JSON list of C-alpha atoms in Angstrom, two decimals:
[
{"chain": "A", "resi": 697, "resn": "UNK", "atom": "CA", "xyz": [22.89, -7.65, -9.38]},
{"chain": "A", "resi": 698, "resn": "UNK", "atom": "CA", "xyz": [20.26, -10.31, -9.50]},
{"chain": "A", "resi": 699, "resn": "UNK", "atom": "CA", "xyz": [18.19, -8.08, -12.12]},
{"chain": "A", "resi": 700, "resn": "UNK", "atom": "CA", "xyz": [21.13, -8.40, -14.14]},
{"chain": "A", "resi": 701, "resn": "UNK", "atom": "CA", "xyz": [22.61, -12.04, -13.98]},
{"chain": "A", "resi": 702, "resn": "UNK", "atom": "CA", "xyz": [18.18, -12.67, -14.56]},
{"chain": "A", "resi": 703, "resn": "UNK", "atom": "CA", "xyz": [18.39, -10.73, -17.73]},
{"chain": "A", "resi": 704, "resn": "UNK", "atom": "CA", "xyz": [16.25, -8.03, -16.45]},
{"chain": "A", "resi": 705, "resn": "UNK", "atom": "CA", "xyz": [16.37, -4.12, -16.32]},
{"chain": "A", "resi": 706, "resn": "UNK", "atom": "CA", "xyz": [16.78, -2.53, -12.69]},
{"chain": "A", "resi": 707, "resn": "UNK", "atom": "CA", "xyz": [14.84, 0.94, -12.39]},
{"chain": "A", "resi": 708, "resn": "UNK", "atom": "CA", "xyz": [16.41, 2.83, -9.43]},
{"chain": "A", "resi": 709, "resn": "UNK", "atom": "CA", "xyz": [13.65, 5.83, -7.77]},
{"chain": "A", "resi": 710, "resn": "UNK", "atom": "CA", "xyz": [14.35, 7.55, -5.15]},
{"chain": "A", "resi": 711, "resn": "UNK", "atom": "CA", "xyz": [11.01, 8.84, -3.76]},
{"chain": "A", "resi": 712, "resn": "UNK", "atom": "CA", "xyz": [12.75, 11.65, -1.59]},
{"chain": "A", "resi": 713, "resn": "UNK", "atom": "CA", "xyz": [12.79, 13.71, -5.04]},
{"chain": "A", "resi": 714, "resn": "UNK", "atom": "CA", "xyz": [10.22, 12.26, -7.10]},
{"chain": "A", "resi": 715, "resn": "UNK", "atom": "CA", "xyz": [6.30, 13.52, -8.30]},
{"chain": "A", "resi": 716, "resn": "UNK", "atom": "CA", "xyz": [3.35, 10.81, -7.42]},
{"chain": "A", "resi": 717, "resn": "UNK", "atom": "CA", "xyz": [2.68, 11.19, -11.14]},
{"chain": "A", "resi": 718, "resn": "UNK", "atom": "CA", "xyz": [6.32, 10.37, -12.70]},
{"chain": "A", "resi": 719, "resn": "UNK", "atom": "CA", "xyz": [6.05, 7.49, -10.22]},
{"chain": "A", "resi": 720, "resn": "UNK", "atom": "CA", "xyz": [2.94, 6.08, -11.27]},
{"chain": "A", "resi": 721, "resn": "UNK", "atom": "CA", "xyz": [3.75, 6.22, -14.51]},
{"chain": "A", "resi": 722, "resn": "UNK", "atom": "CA", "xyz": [7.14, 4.87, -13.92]},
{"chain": "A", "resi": 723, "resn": "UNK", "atom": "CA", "xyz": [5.57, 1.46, -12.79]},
{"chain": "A", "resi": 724, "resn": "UNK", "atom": "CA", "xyz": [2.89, 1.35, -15.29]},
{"chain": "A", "resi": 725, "resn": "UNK", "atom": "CA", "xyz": [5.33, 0.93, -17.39]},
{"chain": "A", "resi": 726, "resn": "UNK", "atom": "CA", "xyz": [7.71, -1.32, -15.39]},
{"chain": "A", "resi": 727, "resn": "UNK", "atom": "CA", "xyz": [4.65, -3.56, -15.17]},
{"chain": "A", "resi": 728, "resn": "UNK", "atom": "CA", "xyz": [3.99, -3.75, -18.78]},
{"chain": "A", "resi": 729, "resn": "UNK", "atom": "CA", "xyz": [7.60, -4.42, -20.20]},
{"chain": "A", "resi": 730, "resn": "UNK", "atom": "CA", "xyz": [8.59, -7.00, -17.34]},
{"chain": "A", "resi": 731, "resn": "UNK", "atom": "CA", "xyz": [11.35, -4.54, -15.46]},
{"chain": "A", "resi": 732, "resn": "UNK", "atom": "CA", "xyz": [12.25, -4.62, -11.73]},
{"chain": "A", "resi": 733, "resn": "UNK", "atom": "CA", "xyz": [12.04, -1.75, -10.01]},
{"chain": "A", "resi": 734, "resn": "UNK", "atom": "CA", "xyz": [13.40, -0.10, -6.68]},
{"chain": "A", "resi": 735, "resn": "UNK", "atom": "CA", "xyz": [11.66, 2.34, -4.84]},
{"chain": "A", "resi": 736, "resn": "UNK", "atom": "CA", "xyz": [14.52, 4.01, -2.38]},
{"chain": "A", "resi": 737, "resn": "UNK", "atom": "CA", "xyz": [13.72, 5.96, 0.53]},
{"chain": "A", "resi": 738, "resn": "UNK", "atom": "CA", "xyz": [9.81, 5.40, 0.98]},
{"chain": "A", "resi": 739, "resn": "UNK", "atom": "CA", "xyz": [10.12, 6.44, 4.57]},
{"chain": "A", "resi": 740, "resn": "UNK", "atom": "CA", "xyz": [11.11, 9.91, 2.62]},
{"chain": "A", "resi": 741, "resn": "UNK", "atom": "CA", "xyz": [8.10, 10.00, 0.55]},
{"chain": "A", "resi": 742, "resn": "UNK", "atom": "CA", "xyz": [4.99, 11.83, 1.01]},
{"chain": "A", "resi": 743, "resn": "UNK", "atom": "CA", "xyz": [1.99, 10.22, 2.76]},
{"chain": "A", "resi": 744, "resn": "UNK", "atom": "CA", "xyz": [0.16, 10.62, -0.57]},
{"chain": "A", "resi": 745, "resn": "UNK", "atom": "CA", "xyz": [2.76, 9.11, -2.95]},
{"chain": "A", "resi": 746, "resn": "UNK", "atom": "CA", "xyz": [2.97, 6.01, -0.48]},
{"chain": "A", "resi": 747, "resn": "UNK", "atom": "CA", "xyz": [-1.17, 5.73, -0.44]},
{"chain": "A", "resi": 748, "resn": "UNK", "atom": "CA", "xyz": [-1.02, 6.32, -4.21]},
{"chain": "A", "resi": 749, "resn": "UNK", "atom": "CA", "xyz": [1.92, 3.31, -4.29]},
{"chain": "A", "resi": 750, "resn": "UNK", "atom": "CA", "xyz": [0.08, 0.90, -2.33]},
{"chain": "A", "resi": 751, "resn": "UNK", "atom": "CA", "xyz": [-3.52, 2.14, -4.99]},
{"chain": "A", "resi": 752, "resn": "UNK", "atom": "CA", "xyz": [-1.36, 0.57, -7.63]},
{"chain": "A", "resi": 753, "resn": "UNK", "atom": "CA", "xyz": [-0.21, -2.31, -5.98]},
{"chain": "A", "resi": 754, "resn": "UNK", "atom": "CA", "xyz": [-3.53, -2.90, -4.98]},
{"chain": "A", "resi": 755, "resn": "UNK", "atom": "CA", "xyz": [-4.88, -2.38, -8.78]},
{"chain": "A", "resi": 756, "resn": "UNK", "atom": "CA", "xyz": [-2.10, -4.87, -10.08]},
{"chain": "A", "resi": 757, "resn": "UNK", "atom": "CA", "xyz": [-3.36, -7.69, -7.65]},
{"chain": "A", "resi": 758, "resn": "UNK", "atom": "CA", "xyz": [-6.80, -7.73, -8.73]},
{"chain": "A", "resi": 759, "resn": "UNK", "atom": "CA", "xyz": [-6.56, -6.32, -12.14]},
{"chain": "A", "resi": 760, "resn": "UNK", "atom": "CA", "xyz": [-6.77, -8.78, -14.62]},
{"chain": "A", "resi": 761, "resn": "UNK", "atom": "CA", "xyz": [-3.06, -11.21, -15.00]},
{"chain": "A", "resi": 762, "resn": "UNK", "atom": "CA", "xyz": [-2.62, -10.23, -18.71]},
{"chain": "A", "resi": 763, "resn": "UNK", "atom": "CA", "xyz": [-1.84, -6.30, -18.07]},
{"chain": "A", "resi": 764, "resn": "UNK", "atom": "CA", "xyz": [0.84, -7.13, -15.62]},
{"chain": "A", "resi": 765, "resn": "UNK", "atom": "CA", "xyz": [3.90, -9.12, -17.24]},
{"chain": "A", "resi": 766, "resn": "UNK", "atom": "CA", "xyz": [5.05, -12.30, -15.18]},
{"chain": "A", "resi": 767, "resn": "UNK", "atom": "CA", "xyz": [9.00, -10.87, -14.74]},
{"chain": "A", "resi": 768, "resn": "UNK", "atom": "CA", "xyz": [7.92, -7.36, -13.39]},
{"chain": "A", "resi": 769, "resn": "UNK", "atom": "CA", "xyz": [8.71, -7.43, -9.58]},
{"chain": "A", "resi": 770, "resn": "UNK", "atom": "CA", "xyz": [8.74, -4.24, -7.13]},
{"chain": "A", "resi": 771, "resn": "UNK", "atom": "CA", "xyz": [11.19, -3.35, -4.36]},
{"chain": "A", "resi": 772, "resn": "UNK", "atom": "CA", "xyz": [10.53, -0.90, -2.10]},
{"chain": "A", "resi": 773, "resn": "UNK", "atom": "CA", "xyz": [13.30, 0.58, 1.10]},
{"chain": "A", "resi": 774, "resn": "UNK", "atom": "CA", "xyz": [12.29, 2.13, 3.60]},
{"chain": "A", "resi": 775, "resn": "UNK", "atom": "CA", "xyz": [13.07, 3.20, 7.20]},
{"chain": "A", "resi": 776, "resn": "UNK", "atom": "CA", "xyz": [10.21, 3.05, 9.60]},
{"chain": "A", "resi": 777, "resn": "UNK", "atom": "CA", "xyz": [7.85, 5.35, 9.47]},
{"chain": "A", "resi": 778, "resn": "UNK", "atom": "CA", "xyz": [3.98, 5.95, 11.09]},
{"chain": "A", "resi": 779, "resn": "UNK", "atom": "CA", "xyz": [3.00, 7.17, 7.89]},
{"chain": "A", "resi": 780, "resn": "UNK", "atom": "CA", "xyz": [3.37, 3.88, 5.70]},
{"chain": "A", "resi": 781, "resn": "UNK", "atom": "CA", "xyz": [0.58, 2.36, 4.44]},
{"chain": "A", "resi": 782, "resn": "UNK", "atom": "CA", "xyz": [-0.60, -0.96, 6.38]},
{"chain": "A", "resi": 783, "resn": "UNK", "atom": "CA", "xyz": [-1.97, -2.59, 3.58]},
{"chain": "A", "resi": 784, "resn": "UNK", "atom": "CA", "xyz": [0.85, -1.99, 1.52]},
{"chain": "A", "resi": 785, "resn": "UNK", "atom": "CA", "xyz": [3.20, -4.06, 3.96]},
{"chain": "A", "resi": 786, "resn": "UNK", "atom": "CA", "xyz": [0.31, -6.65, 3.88]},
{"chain": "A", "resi": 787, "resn": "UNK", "atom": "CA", "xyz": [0.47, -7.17, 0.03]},
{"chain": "A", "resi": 788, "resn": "UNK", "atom": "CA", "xyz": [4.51, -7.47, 0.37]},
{"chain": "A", "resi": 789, "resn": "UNK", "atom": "CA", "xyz": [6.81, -10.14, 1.15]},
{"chain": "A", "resi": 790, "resn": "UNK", "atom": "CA", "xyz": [9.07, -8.18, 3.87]},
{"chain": "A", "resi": 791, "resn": "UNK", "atom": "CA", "xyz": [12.36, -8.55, 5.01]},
{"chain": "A", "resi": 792, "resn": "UNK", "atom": "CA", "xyz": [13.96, -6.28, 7.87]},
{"chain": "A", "resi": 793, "resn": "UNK", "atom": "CA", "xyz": [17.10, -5.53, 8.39]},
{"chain": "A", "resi": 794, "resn": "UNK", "atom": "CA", "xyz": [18.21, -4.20, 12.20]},
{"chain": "A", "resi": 795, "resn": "UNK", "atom": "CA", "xyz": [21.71, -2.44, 13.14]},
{"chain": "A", "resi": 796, "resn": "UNK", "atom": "CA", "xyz": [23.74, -4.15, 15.38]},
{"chain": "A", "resi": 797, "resn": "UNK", "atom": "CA", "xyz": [23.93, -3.69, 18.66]}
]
C-alpha cells in the first residue's frame, strides 16, 4: 500500500518457486527503473539464491550511486532459518515480528 500511495510499482517474488537467475535479473532491473520489490518466503529459498541475494545487495552498496536509482528499495520475508546469510541481515534495516503468546 505504501508503494502505491508513493507512486511506486510493488514487485511481489516468491522465492519458494523462483530461479537465482530470474531473480537476479528481476532486481537489476527493479534497481534501474526505481521499483520496490518484495522478496516472500526467503526462509524457502535455496542457500544459493539467498548468497547470490545478499552478492547483489552487496554489489549495489559499493557499486557506484548512479546505476542504482534513489526510489528502488528491497523487502525481503522470511522465517528463521540457519541458512540465511549473516551479512545480508547486516546490510538490512530489520524488523521482527513474534506470535503471541
Amino acid at each position: 500500500r505504501a508503494a502505491a500511495a508513493g507512486g511506486q510499482a510493488l514487485r511481489c517474488l516468491a522465492l519458494e518457486r523462483s530461479r537465482a537467475a530470474g531473480v537476479r535479473k528481476s532486481l537489476e532491473d527493479a534497481a534501474k527503473k526505481g521499483l520496490w520489490v518484495l522478496l516472500r518466503g526467503c526462509g524457502f529459498a535455496s542457500p544459493l539464491l539467498l548468497h547470490d541475494i545478499d552478492d547483489f545487495v552487496g554489489s549495489i552498496m559499493q557499486g557506484p550511486a548512479a546505476a542504482v536509482s534513489p526510489d528502488f528499495r528491497l523487502f525481503l520475508s522470511s522465517s528463521p532459518t540457519p541458512s540465511f546469510p549473516l551479512t545480508l541481515l547486516h546490510r538490512c534495516a530489520r524488523v521482527v515480528q513474534e506470535q503471541p503468546r
